[in-house]
Amino acid sequence: DEDNLPGLLKGTDAVADCLDSLDKKKMLERAARNAGVPYLHGAVARHEGFAFLDREGSMMSRLYAAPETTGGNMNTTGLTVAATACVMAALLVRSLGREADNRDRLFHIDVSLPELESFSLS
């Protein structure tokens, strides 16, 4: 929660979001921003996954401006979750190794095609 996150994030190199609640994702992003650590976001629905690495702590509010709604079961496949987790892991490893700066890049994967693409959010 908001009270224990600062202590949990102290001394970390990055934060990986694997949460189901948009409100909790935003709370974690704020805590990461306050702790000065990169925030790695992932989201899945049906056959699609999204991931980004945020060093500034402002992407969630840009992507998810509307309040959270509950959509029920989205029939997300295990393959979608695994593929999105792989994209997230690659972003994190490359970032921590300083191999690439993917700032302001949103990665989208569609396992039904399959296809991986990225978009600039600048």
PDB file of C-alpha atoms in Angstrom:
ATOM      1  CA  ASP A   1       0.000   0.000   0.000  1.00  0.00           C
ATOM      2  CA  GLU A   2       0.994   3.659  -0.090  1.00  0.00           C
ATOM      3  CA  ASP A   3       2.473   3.422   3.406  1.00  0.00           C
ATOM      4  CA  ASN A   4       4.809   0.451   2.990  1.00  0.00           C
ATOM      5  CA  LEU A   5       5.922   0.930  -0.632  1.00  0.00           C
ATOM      6  CA  PRO A   6       8.706   3.444   0.104  1.00  0.00           C
ATOM      7  CA  GLY A   7      10.377   0.970   2.446  1.00  0.00           C
ATOM      8  CA  LEU A   8       9.925  -1.912   0.031  1.00  0.00           C
ATOM      9  CA  LEU A   9      11.499   0.033  -2.845  1.00  0.00           C
ATOM     10  CA  LYS A  10      14.474   1.342  -0.884  1.00  0.00           C
ATOM     11  CA  GLY A  11      17.695   0.070  -2.477  1.00  0.00           C
ATOM     12  CA  THR A  12      16.049  -1.456  -5.554  1.00  0.00           C
ATOM     13  CA  ASP A  13      17.330  -0.970  -9.096  1.00  0.00           C
ATOM     14  CA  ALA A  14      13.911  -1.096 -10.784  1.00  0.00           C
ATOM     15  CA  VAL A  15      10.265  -1.970 -10.168  1.00  0.00           C
ATOM     16  CA  ALA A  16       8.401  -4.543 -12.298  1.00  0.00           C
ATOM     17  CA  ASP A  17       4.629  -4.219 -12.348  1.00  0.00           C
ATOM     18  CA  CYS A  18       2.810  -7.554 -12.489  1.00  0.00           C
ATOM     19  CA  LEU A  19      -0.429  -6.317 -10.959  1.00  0.00           C
ATOM     20  CA  ASP A  20      -4.020  -6.692 -12.142  1.00  0.00           C
ATOM     21  CA  SER A  21      -5.415  -3.446 -10.754  1.00  0.00           C
ATOM     22  CA  LEU A  22      -4.904  -0.216 -12.680  1.00  0.00           C
ATOM     23  CA  ASP A  23      -5.161   1.796  -9.466  1.00  0.00           C
ATOM     24  CA  LYS A  24      -2.411  -0.322  -7.868  1.00  0.00           C
ATOM     25  CA  LYS A  25      -0.271  -0.025 -11.006  1.00  0.00           C
ATOM     26  CA  LYS A  26      -0.529   3.775 -10.776  1.00  0.00           C
ATOM     27  CA  MET A  27       0.289   3.662  -7.064  1.00  0.00           C
ATOM     28  CA  LEU A  28       3.395   1.558  -7.786  1.00  0.00           C
ATOM     29  CA  GLU A  29       4.477   3.930 -10.555  1.00  0.00           C
ATOM     30  CA  ARG A  30       4.201   6.909  -8.173  1.00  0.00           C
ATOM     31  CA  ALA A  31       6.233   5.068  -5.537  1.00  0.00           C
ATOM     32  CA  ALA A  32       8.902   4.167  -8.121  1.00  0.00           C
ATOM     33  CA  ARG A  33       9.072   7.799  -9.268  1.00  0.00           C
ATOM     34  CA  ASN A  34       9.450   8.960  -5.657  1.00  0.00           C
ATOM     35  CA  ALA A  35      12.174   6.339  -5.078  1.00  0.00           C
ATOM     36  CA  GLY A  36      13.978   7.400  -8.281  1.00  0.00           C
ATOM     37  CA  VAL A  37      13.892   3.932  -9.865  1.00  0.00           C
ATOM     38  CA  PRO A  38      12.630   2.866 -13.314  1.00  0.00           C
ATOM     39  CA  TYR A  39       9.100   1.466 -13.494  1.00  0.00           C
ATOM     40  CA  LEU A  40       8.429  -1.489 -15.800  1.00  0.00           C
ATOM     41  CA  HIS A  41       4.780  -1.823 -16.812  1.00  0.00           C
ATOM     42  CA  GLY A  42       2.986  -4.739 -18.408  1.00  0.00           C
ATOM     43  CA  ALA A  43      -0.650  -5.316 -19.332  1.00  0.00           C
ATOM     44  CA  VAL A  44      -2.438  -8.158 -21.115  1.00  0.00           C
ATOM     45  CA  ALA A  45      -5.871  -8.713 -22.639  1.00  0.00           C
ATOM     46  CA  ARG A  46      -6.947 -11.599 -24.835  1.00  0.00           C
ATOM     47  CA  HIS A  47      -4.098 -12.115 -27.365  1.00  0.00           C
ATOM     48  CA  GLU A  48      -2.413  -8.741 -26.847  1.00  0.00           C
ATOM     49  CA  GLY A  49       0.197  -7.487 -24.427  1.00  0.00           C
ATOM     50  CA  PHE A  50       1.738  -4.082 -23.784  1.00  0.00           C
ATOM     51  CA  ALA A  51       4.965  -3.144 -22.019  1.00  0.00           C
ATOM     52  CA  PHE A  52       7.046  -0.062 -21.370  1.00  0.00           C
ATOM     53  CA  LEU A  53       9.907   1.016 -19.169  1.00  0.00           C
ATOM     54  CA  ASP A  54       9.361   4.411 -17.589  1.00  0.00           C
ATOM     55  CA  ARG A  55      12.216   6.332 -15.996  1.00  0.00           C
ATOM     56  CA  GLU A  56      10.231   9.533 -15.442  1.00  0.00           C
ATOM     57  CA  GLY A  57       7.170   8.090 -13.704  1.00  0.00           C
ATOM     58  CA  SER A  58       4.528   9.724 -15.868  1.00  0.00           C
ATOM     59  CA  MET A  59       3.518   7.172 -18.522  1.00  0.00           C
ATOM     60  CA  MET A  60       0.635   5.560 -16.634  1.00  0.00           C
ATOM     61  CA  SER A  61      -1.306   8.798 -16.370  1.00  0.00           C
ATOM     62  CA  ARG A  62      -0.708   9.430 -20.072  1.00  0.00           C
ATOM     63  CA  LEU A  63      -1.864   5.962 -21.149  1.00  0.00           C
ATOM     64  CA  TYR A  64      -4.664   5.425 -18.658  1.00  0.00           C
ATOM     65  CA  ALA A  65      -6.334   8.785 -18.136  1.00  0.00           C
ATOM     66  CA  ALA A  66      -9.806   7.312 -17.571  1.00  0.00           C
ATOM     67  CA  PRO A  67     -10.762   5.794 -14.217  1.00  0.00           C
ATOM     68  CA  GLU A  68     -10.418   2.045 -13.786  1.00  0.00           C
ATOM     69  CA  THR A  69     -13.350  -0.075 -14.870  1.00  0.00           C
ATOM     70  CA  THR A  70     -13.858  -3.773 -14.326  1.00  0.00           C
ATOM     71  CA  GLY A  71     -14.215  -5.655 -17.584  1.00  0.00           C
ATOM     72  CA  GLY A  72     -14.584  -9.159 -16.233  1.00  0.00           C
ATOM     73  CA  ASN A  73     -12.823 -12.126 -17.794  1.00  0.00           C
ATOM     74  CA  MET A  74     -10.922 -11.162 -20.947  1.00  0.00           C
ATOM     75  CA  ASN A  75     -10.020 -14.745 -21.888  1.00  0.00           C
ATOM     76  CA  THR A  76      -6.328 -13.900 -21.857  1.00  0.00           C
ATOM     77  CA  THR A  77      -4.185 -16.801 -22.976  1.00  0.00           C
ATOM     78  CA  GLY A  78      -1.149 -18.119 -21.143  1.00  0.00           C
ATOM     79  CA  LEU A  79       0.872 -17.491 -24.278  1.00  0.00           C
ATOM     80  CA  THR A  80      -0.036 -13.790 -24.131  1.00  0.00           C
ATOM     81  CA  VAL A  81       1.095 -13.550 -20.518  1.00  0.00           C
ATOM     82  CA  ALA A  82       4.355 -15.412 -21.212  1.00  0.00           C
ATOM     83  CA  ALA A  83       5.163 -13.373 -24.339  1.00  0.00           C
ATOM     84  CA  THR A  84       4.472 -10.077 -22.566  1.00  0.00           C
ATOM     85  CA  ALA A  85       6.622 -11.176 -19.616  1.00  0.00           C
ATOM     86  CA  CYS A  86       9.463 -11.919 -22.069  1.00  0.00           C
ATOM     87  CA  VAL A  87       9.194  -8.430 -23.577  1.00  0.00           C
ATOM     88  CA  MET A  88       9.185  -6.935 -20.075  1.00  0.00           C
ATOM     89  CA  ALA A  89      12.233  -8.981 -19.045  1.00  0.00           C
ATOM     90  CA  ALA A  90      14.131  -7.939 -22.181  1.00  0.00           C
ATOM     91  CA  LEU A  91      13.364  -4.259 -21.545  1.00  0.00           C
ATOM     92  CA  LEU A  92      14.511  -4.550 -17.960  1.00  0.00           C
ATOM     93  CA  VAL A  93      17.736  -6.447 -18.702  1.00  0.00           C
ATOM     94  CA  ARG A  94      18.661  -4.082 -21.532  1.00  0.00           C
ATOM     95  CA  SER A  95      17.918  -1.072 -19.353  1.00  0.00           C
ATOM     96  CA  LEU A  96      19.906  -2.294 -16.358  1.00  0.00           C
ATOM     97  CA  GLY A  97      22.780  -3.235 -18.670  1.00  0.00           C
ATOM     98  CA  ARG A  98      22.548   0.212 -20.299  1.00  0.00           C
ATOM     99  CA  GLU A  99      22.312  -1.455 -23.726  1.00  0.00           C
ATOM    100  CA  ALA A 100      19.384   0.592 -24.943  1.00  0.00           C
ATOM    101  CA  ASP A 101      17.244   3.496 -23.927  1.00  0.00           C
ATOM    102  CA  ASN A 102      13.638   2.655 -24.703  1.00  0.00           C
ATOM    103  CA  ARG A 103      12.303   5.789 -23.083  1.00  0.00           C
ATOM    104  CA  ASP A 104       8.879   6.803 -24.362  1.00  0.00           C
ATOM    105  CA  ARG A 105       8.474   3.516 -26.292  1.00  0.00           C
ATOM    106  CA  LEU A 106       5.367   1.409 -25.885  1.00  0.00           C
ATOM    107  CA  PHE A 107       5.792  -2.186 -27.018  1.00  0.00           C
ATOM    108  CA  HIS A 108       2.763  -4.088 -28.278  1.00  0.00           C
ATOM    109  CA  ILE A 109       2.667  -7.823 -28.903  1.00  0.00           C
ATOM    110  CA  ASP A 110      -0.163  -9.706 -30.581  1.00  0.00           C
ATOM    111  CA  VAL A 111       0.351 -13.454 -30.268  1.00  0.00           C
ATOM    112  CA  SER A 112      -2.567 -14.228 -32.597  1.00  0.00           C
ATOM    113  CA  LEU A 113      -0.553 -13.003 -35.615  1.00  0.00           C
ATOM    114  CA  PRO A 114       2.293 -13.080 -34.160  1.00  0.00           C
ATOM    115  CA  GLU A 115       3.557  -9.510 -34.246  1.00  0.00           C
ATOM    116  CA  LEU A 116       5.695  -7.232 -32.099  1.00  0.00           C
ATOM    117  CA  GLU A 117       5.743  -3.495 -32.679  1.00  0.00           C
ATOM    118  CA  SER A 118       6.679  -0.371 -30.792  1.00  0.00           C
ATOM    119  CA  PHE A 119       5.290   3.122 -30.722  1.00  0.00           C
ATOM    120  CA  SER A 120       6.815   6.425 -29.701  1.00  0.00           C
ATOM    121  CA  LEU A 121       4.898   8.174 -26.942  1.00  0.00           C
ATOM    122  CA  SER A 122       6.843  11.419 -27.245  1.00  0.00           C
TER     123      SER A 122
END
